């Protein structure tokens, strides 16, 4: 809890600062995390601050109401649902890889799912050991967890690098975007009744029986139209 601004925040704690190696590691984490803070995307929580303390350091990020990936996988889902949840995360990973950086999701526990159903990096902070391959492994771990209840998860095309094809951020993003962009099945039009059919349904038998007894001047226009079929 940020008591000054009275808001919840997400903390990524960096320990081991008491040694020279730890200090160097902290500096590198901060330097690599700057890239995350400069990109605005729903797939990464906004970096608010980086605190360098005597006993520990931390990356402070916006806290977004969310659930863990395991909790999100408990609900019923589909291939399309999983693709929609992770496509923005995949696009962010692709962008970072193309710029020579990484998203730092080798540990899939850094990823949560917002209440809008979007998977995002809840605890930004780029360890010195982060690499593109670890990003890919972490991302695929998230997808496998979310797709646990899907009948045909292989439709996502992300589980393994089959047929000798390398699994890259570009391939992942293109696959997911193709799933999301698929046209929805054509809906069969519901046979709505015509205005006159709806009108006749509202007329009771008692109303019909009264029509002949009423003078023409007292009959409502819609009753007359209903009788004449006009």
Short mmCIF file of C-alpha atoms in Angstrom, two decimals:
data_model
loop_
_atom_site.label_atom_id
_atom_site.label_comp_id
_atom_site.label_asym_id
_atom_site.label_seq_id
_atom_site.Cartn_x
_atom_site.Cartn_y
_atom_site.Cartn_z
CA UNK A 1 0.00 0.00 0.00
CA UNK A 2 1.33 3.40 -1.00
CA UNK A 3 0.33 5.35 2.11
CA UNK A 4 1.24 8.71 0.64
CA UNK A 5 -1.12 8.39 -2.34
CA UNK A 6 -3.42 5.83 -0.65
CA UNK A 7 -3.30 3.24 -3.41
CA UNK A 8 -2.34 -0.38 -3.83
CA UNK A 9 0.83 -1.12 -5.76
CA UNK A 10 2.68 -4.19 -7.04
CA UNK A 11 6.21 -4.73 -5.73
CA UNK A 12 8.99 -6.70 -7.37
CA UNK A 13 11.59 -7.17 -4.63
CA UNK A 14 15.27 -7.40 -5.56
CA UNK A 15 17.40 -8.81 -2.75
CA UNK A 16 21.12 -9.44 -2.35
CA UNK A 17 22.08 -5.78 -2.45
CA UNK A 18 24.56 -6.18 0.41
CA UNK A 19 27.23 -7.66 -1.86
CA UNK A 20 28.99 -6.03 -4.77
CA UNK A 21 27.50 -8.62 -7.12
CA UNK A 22 24.05 -7.85 -5.73
CA UNK A 23 24.57 -4.12 -6.21
CA UNK A 24 25.60 -4.66 -9.81
CA UNK A 25 22.57 -6.86 -10.36
CA UNK A 26 20.23 -4.23 -8.95
CA UNK A 27 21.67 -1.57 -11.23
CA UNK A 28 21.20 -3.82 -14.26
CA UNK A 29 17.64 -4.66 -13.27
CA UNK A 30 16.82 -0.98 -12.99
CA UNK A 31 18.50 -0.17 -16.29
CA UNK A 32 16.62 -2.92 -18.15
CA UNK A 33 13.32 -2.10 -16.45
CA UNK A 34 13.44 1.44 -17.82
CA UNK A 35 12.41 0.01 -21.20
CA UNK A 36 9.26 -1.49 -19.67
CA UNK A 37 8.34 1.84 -18.12
CA UNK A 38 8.59 3.62 -21.47
CA UNK A 39 6.06 1.42 -23.26
CA UNK A 40 2.33 1.93 -22.79
CA UNK A 41 0.45 -1.30 -23.31
CA UNK A 42 -2.34 -3.14 -21.53
CA UNK A 43 0.00 -6.14 -21.39
CA UNK A 44 2.40 -4.52 -18.88
CA UNK A 45 1.50 -2.78 -15.62
CA UNK A 46 2.77 0.79 -15.53
CA UNK A 47 6.08 1.20 -13.69
CA UNK A 48 5.59 3.93 -11.08
CA UNK A 49 8.96 4.00 -9.33
CA UNK A 50 12.18 2.12 -8.64
CA UNK A 51 13.35 2.22 -5.03
CA UNK A 52 16.97 1.55 -4.12
CA UNK A 53 17.15 0.71 -0.42
CA UNK A 54 19.92 -0.30 1.94
CA UNK A 55 18.63 -3.83 2.56
CA UNK A 56 16.57 -4.41 -0.56
CA UNK A 57 15.43 -2.67 -3.72
CA UNK A 58 12.09 -2.79 -5.48
CA UNK A 59 10.28 -1.97 -8.71
CA UNK A 60 6.95 -0.31 -7.88
CA UNK A 61 4.15 -0.81 -10.41
CA UNK A 62 0.47 -0.03 -10.74
CA UNK A 63 -1.74 -2.65 -9.13
CA UNK A 64 -4.55 -3.81 -11.43
CA UNK A 65 -7.48 -5.81 -9.98
CA UNK A 66 -6.85 -9.28 -11.34
CA UNK A 67 -6.61 -13.02 -10.71
CA UNK A 68 -3.72 -15.42 -11.06
CA UNK A 69 -3.32 -17.44 -14.24
CA UNK A 70 -4.29 -20.59 -12.31
CA UNK A 71 -7.48 -18.95 -11.06
CA UNK A 72 -8.33 -17.71 -14.55
CA UNK A 73 -7.93 -21.22 -15.95
CA UNK A 74 -10.61 -22.55 -13.59
CA UNK A 75 -13.37 -20.90 -15.62
CA UNK A 76 -14.80 -22.35 -18.82
CA UNK A 77 -12.95 -21.12 -21.88
CA UNK A 78 -12.22 -21.85 -25.54
CA UNK A 79 -9.39 -21.53 -28.03
CA UNK A 80 -10.75 -18.12 -29.04
CA UNK A 81 -11.03 -17.07 -25.39
CA UNK A 82 -7.42 -18.00 -24.66
CA UNK A 83 -6.20 -16.28 -27.82
CA UNK A 84 -8.02 -13.08 -26.92
CA UNK A 85 -6.58 -13.17 -23.40
CA UNK A 86 -2.93 -13.45 -24.47
CA UNK A 87 -2.75 -11.77 -27.88
CA UNK A 88 -1.77 -8.38 -26.41
CA UNK A 89 0.89 -10.02 -24.23
CA UNK A 90 2.26 -11.74 -27.32
CA UNK A 91 2.31 -8.46 -29.25
CA UNK A 92 4.16 -6.75 -26.40
CA UNK A 93 6.69 -9.59 -26.27
CA UNK A 94 7.19 -9.32 -30.02
CA UNK A 95 7.75 -5.57 -29.77
CA UNK A 96 10.34 -5.94 -27.01
CA UNK A 97 12.18 -8.70 -28.84
CA UNK A 98 12.31 -6.67 -32.05
CA UNK A 99 13.75 -3.73 -30.11
CA UNK A 100 16.48 -5.91 -28.61
CA UNK A 101 14.89 -6.10 -25.15
CA UNK A 102 12.85 -8.73 -23.30
CA UNK A 103 9.53 -8.83 -21.46
CA UNK A 104 10.92 -10.83 -18.51
CA UNK A 105 8.17 -13.42 -18.13
CA UNK A 106 10.45 -16.42 -17.76
CA UNK A 107 8.66 -16.85 -14.44
CA UNK A 108 5.01 -17.14 -15.48
CA UNK A 109 4.01 -16.15 -11.93
CA UNK A 110 4.74 -12.56 -12.97
CA UNK A 111 1.69 -12.73 -15.23
CA UNK A 112 -1.87 -12.21 -14.03
CA UNK A 113 -5.23 -11.83 -15.80
CA UNK A 114 -7.14 -8.58 -15.38
CA UNK A 115 -10.87 -8.50 -14.74
CA UNK A 116 -11.23 -7.57 -18.42
CA UNK A 117 -9.72 -10.94 -19.30
CA UNK A 118 -6.35 -9.60 -20.48
CA UNK A 119 -3.13 -11.39 -19.48
CA UNK A 120 -0.49 -8.87 -18.45
CA UNK A 121 2.84 -8.57 -16.64
CA UNK A 122 1.70 -7.65 -13.14
CA UNK A 123 5.23 -7.50 -11.67
CA UNK A 124 7.49 -5.72 -14.16
CA UNK A 125 11.19 -5.79 -13.43
CA UNK A 126 13.73 -7.27 -15.82
CA UNK A 127 16.27 -9.60 -14.18
CA UNK A 128 19.75 -9.67 -15.63
CA UNK A 129 19.25 -13.33 -16.54
CA UNK A 130 16.19 -12.67 -18.73
CA UNK A 131 16.48 -13.83 -22.34
CA UNK A 132 14.17 -14.19 -25.32
CA UNK A 133 14.03 -17.96 -24.91
CA UNK A 134 12.91 -17.62 -21.31
CA UNK A 135 10.20 -15.20 -22.46
CA UNK A 136 8.94 -17.79 -24.94
CA UNK A 137 8.95 -20.54 -22.33
CA UNK A 138 7.15 -18.36 -19.80
CA UNK A 139 4.57 -17.27 -22.36
CA UNK A 140 3.87 -20.84 -23.48
CA UNK A 141 3.52 -21.85 -19.83
CA UNK A 142 0.84 -19.18 -19.40
CA UNK A 143 -0.97 -20.41 -22.52
CA UNK A 144 -0.83 -24.04 -21.43
CA UNK A 145 -2.29 -23.13 -18.03
CA UNK A 146 -5.10 -21.04 -19.50
CA UNK A 147 -5.84 -23.73 -22.09
CA UNK A 148 -6.04 -26.53 -19.53
CA UNK A 149 -9.81 -26.80 -20.01
CA UNK A 150 -9.78 -26.40 -23.79
CA UNK A 151 -10.71 -29.53 -25.70
CA UNK A 152 -8.21 -28.95 -28.51
CA UNK A 153 -5.39 -26.74 -27.18
CA UNK A 154 -3.17 -27.70 -30.15
CA UNK A 155 -5.40 -25.40 -32.23
CA UNK A 156 -3.45 -22.57 -30.63
CA UNK A 157 -0.33 -23.83 -32.37
CA UNK A 158 1.88 -22.72 -29.50
CA UNK A 159 2.41 -25.76 -27.35
CA UNK A 160 5.56 -27.05 -29.05
CA UNK A 161 7.78 -26.21 -31.98
CA UNK A 162 6.51 -29.00 -34.21
CA UNK A 163 8.06 -29.99 -37.53
CA UNK A 164 11.35 -28.34 -36.62
CA UNK A 165 9.82 -24.86 -36.68
CA UNK A 166 11.26 -22.40 -34.20
CA UNK A 167 8.73 -20.86 -31.84
CA UNK A 168 9.32 -17.12 -31.96
CA UNK A 169 7.41 -14.09 -30.71
CA UNK A 170 6.57 -13.22 -34.32
CA UNK A 171 5.16 -16.69 -35.03
CA UNK A 172 3.21 -16.68 -31.77
CA UNK A 173 1.69 -13.25 -32.42
CA UNK A 174 0.74 -14.11 -36.00
CA UNK A 175 -0.90 -17.36 -34.92
CA UNK A 176 -2.92 -15.73 -32.15
CA UNK A 177 -3.92 -12.76 -34.29
CA UNK A 178 -5.14 -15.17 -36.97
CA UNK A 179 -7.36 -16.90 -34.41
CA UNK A 180 -8.74 -13.62 -33.04
CA UNK A 181 -9.40 -12.22 -36.53
CA UNK A 182 -11.41 -15.24 -37.70
CA UNK A 183 -14.90 -14.17 -38.77
CA UNK A 184 -17.65 -15.16 -36.41
CA UNK A 185 -20.01 -17.92 -37.58
CA UNK A 186 -22.90 -16.60 -39.63
CA UNK A 187 -25.94 -16.25 -37.44
CA UNK A 188 -29.23 -17.60 -38.73
CA UNK A 189 -31.74 -14.72 -38.79
CA UNK A 190 -34.49 -15.12 -36.26
CA UNK A 191 -37.87 -15.09 -38.05
CA UNK A 192 -39.39 -11.98 -36.53
CA UNK A 193 -43.17 -11.72 -36.99
CA UNK A 194 -44.47 -8.99 -39.23
CA UNK A 195 -46.09 -5.94 -37.60
CA UNK A 196 -49.55 -7.18 -38.52
CA UNK A 197 -48.84 -10.65 -37.07
CA UNK A 198 -47.72 -9.08 -33.80
CA UNK A 199 -50.80 -6.90 -33.82
CA UNK A 200 -53.19 -9.80 -34.33
CA UNK A 201 -51.55 -11.70 -31.46
CA UNK A 202 -52.36 -8.83 -29.14
CA UNK A 203 -56.05 -8.96 -30.02
CA UNK A 204 -58.02 -11.31 -27.79
CA UNK A 205 -61.04 -13.32 -28.81
CA UNK A 206 -63.18 -11.05 -26.69
CA UNK A 207 -61.95 -8.04 -28.65
CA UNK A 208 -62.78 -9.76 -31.91
CA UNK A 209 -66.27 -10.54 -30.66
CA UNK A 210 -66.88 -6.85 -29.87
CA UNK A 211 -65.91 -5.50 -33.27
CA UNK A 212 -69.28 -6.07 -35.02
CA UNK A 213 -71.13 -4.43 -32.10
CA UNK A 214 -69.18 -1.19 -32.24
CA UNK A 215 -70.18 1.56 -34.63
CA UNK A 216 -67.57 2.28 -37.25
CA UNK A 217 -66.85 5.68 -35.67
CA UNK A 218 -65.82 3.99 -32.39
CA UNK A 219 -63.57 1.31 -33.85
CA UNK A 220 -59.91 2.03 -33.43
CA UNK A 221 -57.98 2.30 -36.71
CA UNK A 222 -55.67 -0.58 -35.89
CA UNK A 223 -58.64 -2.89 -35.19
CA UNK A 224 -60.14 -2.06 -38.51
CA UNK A 225 -56.83 -2.58 -40.26
CA UNK A 226 -56.43 -5.90 -38.54
CA UNK A 227 -59.85 -7.05 -39.73
CA UNK A 228 -59.28 -5.89 -43.28
CA UNK A 229 -55.76 -7.28 -43.43
CA UNK A 230 -54.54 -3.85 -44.61
#
